Short mmCIF file of C-alpha atoms in Angstrom, two decimals:
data_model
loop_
_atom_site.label_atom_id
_atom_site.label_comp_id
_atom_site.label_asym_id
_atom_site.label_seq_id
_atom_site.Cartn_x
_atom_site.Cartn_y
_atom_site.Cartn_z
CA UNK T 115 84.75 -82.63 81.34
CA UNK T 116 87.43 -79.45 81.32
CA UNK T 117 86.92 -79.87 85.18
CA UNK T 118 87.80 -83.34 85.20
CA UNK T 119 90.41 -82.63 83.18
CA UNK T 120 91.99 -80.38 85.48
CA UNK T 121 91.64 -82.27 89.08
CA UNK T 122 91.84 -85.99 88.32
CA UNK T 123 95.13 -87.30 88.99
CA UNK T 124 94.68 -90.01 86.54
CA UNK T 125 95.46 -87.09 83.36
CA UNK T 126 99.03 -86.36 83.04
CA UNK T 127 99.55 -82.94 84.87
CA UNK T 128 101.76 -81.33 82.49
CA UNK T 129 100.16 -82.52 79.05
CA UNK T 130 96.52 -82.31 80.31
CA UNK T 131 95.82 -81.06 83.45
CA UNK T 132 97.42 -77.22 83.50
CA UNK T 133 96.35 -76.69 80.29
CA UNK T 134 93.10 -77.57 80.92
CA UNK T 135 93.50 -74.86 84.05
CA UNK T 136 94.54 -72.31 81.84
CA UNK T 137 91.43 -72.80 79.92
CA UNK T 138 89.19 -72.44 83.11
CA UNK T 139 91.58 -69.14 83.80
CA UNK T 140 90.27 -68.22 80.33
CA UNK T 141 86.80 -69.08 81.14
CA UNK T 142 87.05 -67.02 84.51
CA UNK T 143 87.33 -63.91 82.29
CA UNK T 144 84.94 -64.01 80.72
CA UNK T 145 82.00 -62.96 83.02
CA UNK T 146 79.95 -63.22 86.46
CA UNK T 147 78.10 -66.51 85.00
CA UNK T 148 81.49 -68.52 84.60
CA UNK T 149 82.64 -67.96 87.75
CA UNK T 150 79.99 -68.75 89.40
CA UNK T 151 80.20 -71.56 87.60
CA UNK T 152 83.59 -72.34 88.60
CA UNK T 153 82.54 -71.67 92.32
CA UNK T 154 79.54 -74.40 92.52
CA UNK T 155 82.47 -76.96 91.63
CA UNK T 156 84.11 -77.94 94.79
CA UNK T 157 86.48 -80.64 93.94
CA UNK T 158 87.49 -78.06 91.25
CA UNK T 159 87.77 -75.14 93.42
CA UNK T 160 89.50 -76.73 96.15
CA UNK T 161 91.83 -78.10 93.27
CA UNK T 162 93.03 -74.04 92.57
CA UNK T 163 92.92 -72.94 95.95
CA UNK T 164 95.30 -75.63 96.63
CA UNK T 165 97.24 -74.68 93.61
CA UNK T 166 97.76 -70.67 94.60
CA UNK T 167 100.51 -72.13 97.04
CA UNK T 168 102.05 -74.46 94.90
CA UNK T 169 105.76 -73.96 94.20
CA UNK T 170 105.75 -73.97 90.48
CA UNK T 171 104.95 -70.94 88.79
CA UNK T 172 103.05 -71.67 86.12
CA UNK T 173 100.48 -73.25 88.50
CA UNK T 174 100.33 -70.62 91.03
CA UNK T 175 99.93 -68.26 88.50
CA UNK T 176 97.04 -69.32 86.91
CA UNK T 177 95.43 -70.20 90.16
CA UNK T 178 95.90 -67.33 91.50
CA UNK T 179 94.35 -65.65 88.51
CA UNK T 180 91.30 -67.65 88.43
CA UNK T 181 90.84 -67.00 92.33
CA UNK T 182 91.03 -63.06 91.66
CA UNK T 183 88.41 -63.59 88.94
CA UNK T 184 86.35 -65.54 91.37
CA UNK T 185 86.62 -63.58 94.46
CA UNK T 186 89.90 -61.49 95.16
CA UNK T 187 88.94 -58.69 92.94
CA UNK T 188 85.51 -58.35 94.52
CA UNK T 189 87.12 -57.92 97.83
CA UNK T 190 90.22 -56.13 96.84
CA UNK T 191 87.65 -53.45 95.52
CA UNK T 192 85.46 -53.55 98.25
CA UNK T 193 88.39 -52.67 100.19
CA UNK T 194 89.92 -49.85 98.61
CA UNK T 195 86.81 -48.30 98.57
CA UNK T 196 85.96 -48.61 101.94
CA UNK T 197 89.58 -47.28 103.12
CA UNK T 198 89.00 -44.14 100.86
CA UNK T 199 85.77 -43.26 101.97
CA UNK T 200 87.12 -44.03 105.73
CA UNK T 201 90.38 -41.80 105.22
CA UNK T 202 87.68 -38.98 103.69
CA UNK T 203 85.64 -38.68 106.60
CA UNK T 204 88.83 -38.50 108.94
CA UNK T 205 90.10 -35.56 106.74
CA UNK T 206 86.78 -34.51 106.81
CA UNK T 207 86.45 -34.50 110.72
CA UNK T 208 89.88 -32.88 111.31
CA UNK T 209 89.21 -30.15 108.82
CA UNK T 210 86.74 -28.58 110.49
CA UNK T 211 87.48 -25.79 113.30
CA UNK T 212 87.46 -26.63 117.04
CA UNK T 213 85.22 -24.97 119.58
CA UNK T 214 86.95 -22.25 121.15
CA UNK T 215 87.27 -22.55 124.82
CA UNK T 216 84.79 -21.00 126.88
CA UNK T 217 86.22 -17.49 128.52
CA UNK T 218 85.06 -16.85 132.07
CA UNK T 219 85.67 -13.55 134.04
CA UNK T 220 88.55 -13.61 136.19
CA UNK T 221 88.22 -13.81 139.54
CA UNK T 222 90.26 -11.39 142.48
CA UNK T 223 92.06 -13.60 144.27
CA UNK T 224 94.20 -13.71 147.35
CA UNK T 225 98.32 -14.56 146.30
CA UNK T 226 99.00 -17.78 148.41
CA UNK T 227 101.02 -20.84 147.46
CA UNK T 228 98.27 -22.46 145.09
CA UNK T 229 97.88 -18.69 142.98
CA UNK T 230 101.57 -17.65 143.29
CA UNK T 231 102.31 -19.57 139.80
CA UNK T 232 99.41 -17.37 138.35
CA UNK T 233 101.05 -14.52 139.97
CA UNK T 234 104.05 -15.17 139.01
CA UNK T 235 102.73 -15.78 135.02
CA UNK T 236 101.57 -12.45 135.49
CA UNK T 237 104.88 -11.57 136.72
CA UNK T 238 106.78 -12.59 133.23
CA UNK T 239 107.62 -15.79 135.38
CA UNK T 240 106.71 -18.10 132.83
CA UNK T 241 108.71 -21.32 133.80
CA UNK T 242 106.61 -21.74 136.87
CA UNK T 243 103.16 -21.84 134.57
CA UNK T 244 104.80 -23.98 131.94
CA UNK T 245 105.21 -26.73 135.45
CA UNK T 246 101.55 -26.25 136.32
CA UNK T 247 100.22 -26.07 132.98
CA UNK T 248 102.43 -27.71 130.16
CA UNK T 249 101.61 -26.54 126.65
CA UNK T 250 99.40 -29.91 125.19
CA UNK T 251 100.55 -31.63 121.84
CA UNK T 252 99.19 -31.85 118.87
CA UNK T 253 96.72 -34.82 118.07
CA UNK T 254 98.76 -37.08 116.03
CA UNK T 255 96.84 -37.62 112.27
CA UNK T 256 95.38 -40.88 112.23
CA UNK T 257 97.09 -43.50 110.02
CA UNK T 258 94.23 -44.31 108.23
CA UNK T 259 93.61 -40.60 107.20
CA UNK T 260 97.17 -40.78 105.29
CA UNK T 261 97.19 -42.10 101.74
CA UNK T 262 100.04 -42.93 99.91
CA UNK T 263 102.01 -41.25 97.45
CA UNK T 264 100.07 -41.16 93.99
CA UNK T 265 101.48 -42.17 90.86
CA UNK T 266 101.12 -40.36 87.45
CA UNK T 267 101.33 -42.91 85.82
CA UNK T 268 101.15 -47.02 85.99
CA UNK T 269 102.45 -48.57 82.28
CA UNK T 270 100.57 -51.64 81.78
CA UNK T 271 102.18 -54.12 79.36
CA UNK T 272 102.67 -57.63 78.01
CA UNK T 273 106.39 -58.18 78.94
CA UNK T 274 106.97 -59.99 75.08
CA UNK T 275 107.02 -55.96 74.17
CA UNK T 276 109.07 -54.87 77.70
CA UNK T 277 111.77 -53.05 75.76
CA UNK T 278 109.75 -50.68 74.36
CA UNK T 279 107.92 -50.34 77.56
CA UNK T 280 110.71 -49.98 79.51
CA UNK T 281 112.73 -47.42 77.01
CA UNK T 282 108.93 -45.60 77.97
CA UNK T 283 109.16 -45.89 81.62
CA UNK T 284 112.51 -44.23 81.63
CA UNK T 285 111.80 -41.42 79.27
CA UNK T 286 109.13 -40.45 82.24
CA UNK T 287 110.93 -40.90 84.72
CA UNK T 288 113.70 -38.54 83.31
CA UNK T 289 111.02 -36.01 82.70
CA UNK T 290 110.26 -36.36 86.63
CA UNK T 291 107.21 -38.46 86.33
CA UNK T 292 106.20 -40.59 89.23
CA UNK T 293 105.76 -44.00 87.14
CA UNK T 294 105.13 -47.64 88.36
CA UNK T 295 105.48 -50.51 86.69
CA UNK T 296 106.26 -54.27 87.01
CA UNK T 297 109.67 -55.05 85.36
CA UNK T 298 109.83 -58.22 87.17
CA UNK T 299 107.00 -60.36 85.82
CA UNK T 300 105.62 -60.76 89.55
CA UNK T 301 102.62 -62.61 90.21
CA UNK T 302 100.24 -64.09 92.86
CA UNK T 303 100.09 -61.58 95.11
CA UNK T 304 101.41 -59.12 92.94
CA UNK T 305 98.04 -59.15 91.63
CA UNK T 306 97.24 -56.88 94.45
CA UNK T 307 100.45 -55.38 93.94
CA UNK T 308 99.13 -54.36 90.58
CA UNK T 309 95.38 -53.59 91.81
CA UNK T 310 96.76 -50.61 94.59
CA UNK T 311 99.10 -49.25 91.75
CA UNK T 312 95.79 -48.52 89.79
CA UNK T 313 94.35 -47.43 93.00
CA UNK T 314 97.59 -44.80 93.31
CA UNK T 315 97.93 -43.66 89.53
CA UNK T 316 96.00 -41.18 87.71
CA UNK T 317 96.42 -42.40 84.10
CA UNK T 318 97.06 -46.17 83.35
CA UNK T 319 99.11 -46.29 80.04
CA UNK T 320 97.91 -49.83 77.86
CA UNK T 321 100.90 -50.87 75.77
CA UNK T 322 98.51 -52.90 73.43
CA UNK T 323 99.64 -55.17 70.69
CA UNK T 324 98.55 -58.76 69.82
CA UNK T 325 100.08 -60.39 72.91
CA UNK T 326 98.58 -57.79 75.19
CA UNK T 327 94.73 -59.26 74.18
CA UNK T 328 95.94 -62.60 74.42
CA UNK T 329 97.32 -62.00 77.66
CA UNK T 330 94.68 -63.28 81.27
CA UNK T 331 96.73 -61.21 83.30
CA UNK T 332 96.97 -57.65 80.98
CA UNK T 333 93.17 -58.90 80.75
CA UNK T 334 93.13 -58.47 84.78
CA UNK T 335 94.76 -55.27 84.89
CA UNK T 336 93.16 -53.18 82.21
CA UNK T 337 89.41 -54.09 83.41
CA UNK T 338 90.70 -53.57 86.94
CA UNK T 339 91.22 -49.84 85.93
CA UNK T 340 87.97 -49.88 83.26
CA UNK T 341 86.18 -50.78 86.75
CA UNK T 342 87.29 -48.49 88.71
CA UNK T 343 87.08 -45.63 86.31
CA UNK T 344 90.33 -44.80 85.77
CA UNK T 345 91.96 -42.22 82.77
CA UNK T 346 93.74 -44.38 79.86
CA UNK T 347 95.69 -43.91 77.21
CA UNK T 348 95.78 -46.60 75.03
CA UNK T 349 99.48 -47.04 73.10
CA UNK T 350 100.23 -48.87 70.22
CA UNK T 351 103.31 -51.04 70.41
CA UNK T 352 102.75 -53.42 67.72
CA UNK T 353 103.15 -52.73 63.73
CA UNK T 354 99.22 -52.99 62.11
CA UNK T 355 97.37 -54.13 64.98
CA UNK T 356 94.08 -53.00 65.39
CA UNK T 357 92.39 -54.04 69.39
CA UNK T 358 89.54 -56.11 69.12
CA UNK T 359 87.51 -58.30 71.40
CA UNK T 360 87.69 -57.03 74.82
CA UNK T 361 90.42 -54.96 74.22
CA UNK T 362 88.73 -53.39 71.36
CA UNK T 363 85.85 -52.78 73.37
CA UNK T 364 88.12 -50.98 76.25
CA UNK T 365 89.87 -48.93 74.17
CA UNK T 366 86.68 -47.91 72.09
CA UNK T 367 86.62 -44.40 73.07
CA UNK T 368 90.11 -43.73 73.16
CA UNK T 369 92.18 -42.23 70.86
CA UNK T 370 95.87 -44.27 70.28
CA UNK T 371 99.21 -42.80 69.93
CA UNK T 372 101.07 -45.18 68.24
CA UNK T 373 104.62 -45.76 68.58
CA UNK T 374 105.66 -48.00 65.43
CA UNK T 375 103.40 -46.06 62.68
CA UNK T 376 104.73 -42.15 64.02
CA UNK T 377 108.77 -43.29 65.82
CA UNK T 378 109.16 -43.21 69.24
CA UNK T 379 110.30 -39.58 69.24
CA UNK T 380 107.66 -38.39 67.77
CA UNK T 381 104.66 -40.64 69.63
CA UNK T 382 106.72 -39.81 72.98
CA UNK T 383 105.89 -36.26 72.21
CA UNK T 384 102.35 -36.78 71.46
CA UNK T 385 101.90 -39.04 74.19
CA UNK T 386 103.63 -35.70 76.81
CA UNK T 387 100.83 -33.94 75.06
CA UNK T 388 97.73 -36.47 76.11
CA UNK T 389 99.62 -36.70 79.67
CA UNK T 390 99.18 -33.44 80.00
CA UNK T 391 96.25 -32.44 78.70
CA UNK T 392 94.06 -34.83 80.99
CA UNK T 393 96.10 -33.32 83.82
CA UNK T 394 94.59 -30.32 82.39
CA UNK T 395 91.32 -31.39 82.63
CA UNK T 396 91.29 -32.97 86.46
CA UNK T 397 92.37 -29.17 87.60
CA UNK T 398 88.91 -27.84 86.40
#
């Protein structure tokens, strides 16, 4: 019925069909079984493929969100993963020492025209050698042994809360942090966008309130990192709000500094003090 709903032309688009996608974008987050769910319906798949290039927003939004849920993710993962471990072995292989060139006894030879520029080497008469034997470059490092510049930090947020967020974001950045974050309210293929800055960034910060949980595409992002193991540090940006249901279960080991109950000031500080202690803890 919800997929009917969504791809039969004879429901009003704005009043039924969208939001009966962004309950299916809903549905896509919630596990493996939904989206596979979602996959063995074709007229409803081809119905958000066709969507992720549509012109409006909203649509290509959720569509593109479902489709990361479905697939993109997966792949995006895959990916990164395989890049790393490629761009390891490359470091790996150039580390090592090269074999030193086998040494054979010189041999006396007679000074004629082809052993006058090794004479003339001998000699001091260098710029004759350099003709017959130019000095070889170095082996250019392979592109895919270069990774980008890392982040210390990504700041995920719900953008109802963005002025706290961003008042964050410049604090480290004036303290000479390497930050990313999306003060645009991107999308579509800014889900990737978002995927390779948690690829790049050694802590992700969670700005969590009510609007965060509620949020598919904070959902996206903060299992995105959960997934791939990354450090978080879980702030509070919302008076009396306690994380539950997924985000509850994200956050359950971590400890919150939160930035209504203590001031900003004084949950800035704190927060310097989490940064660095984790940095602490990567160096051993």
């Amino acid at each position: 019925m919800l997929s009917e709903c969504a791809c039969d032309p004879k429901f009003d688009e704005k009043t039924v069909q969208q939001p009966a996608m962004r309950i299916i974008f809903t549905v896509s987050c919630v596990g493996e079984i939904a989206t596979e769910k979602i996959k063995e319906d074709d007229k409803l798949l081809k119905t958000i493929q066709k969507n992720t290039a549509s012109t409006e927003i909203s649509k290509e939004r959720v569509a593109n969100g479902i489709m990361w849920n479905i697939e993109n993710e997966r792949k995006f993962m895959e990916n990164a993963i395989d890049k790393q471990e490629r761009a390891k072995e490359i470091r790996t292989q150039l580390s090592r020492p090269s074999t030193p060139p086998q040494l054979t006894p010189p041999k006396i030879m007679k000074i004629g025209p082809k052993t006058a520029p090794i004479y003339n080497y001998i000699r001091g008469d260098y710029q004759e050698w350099e003709k017959l034997c130019p000095p070889s470059k170095p082996e250019p490092v392979p592109e895919e042994s270069k990774e980008p510049e890392p982040f210390d930090l990504m700041i995920s947020y719900c953008h109802a809360q963005r002025d706290i967020c961003h008042r964050l974001y410049d604090c480290l950045v004036k303290d000479n942090y390497s930050v990313w974050i999306d003060k645009e309210n991107m999308y579509g293929s800014v889900l990737e966008s978002m995927a390779e800055a948690i690829e790049r960034s050694n802590i992700v910060l969670m700005c969590i309130s009510n609007k965060y949980k509620e949020s598919n595409a904070c959902q996206l992002e903060a299992k995105y990192a959960w997934k791939r193991k990354k450090k978080t540090i879980p702030v509070k940006v919302e008076e009396k709000y306690d994380p539950m249901g997924w985000l509850g279960l994200l956050c359950s080991d971590d400890t919150y500094i939160d930035f209504i109950k203590l001031g900003f000031d004084k949950a800035y500080k704190e927060l310097l003090k989490e940064i660095q202690k984790i940095k602490n803890s990567d160096r051993k």
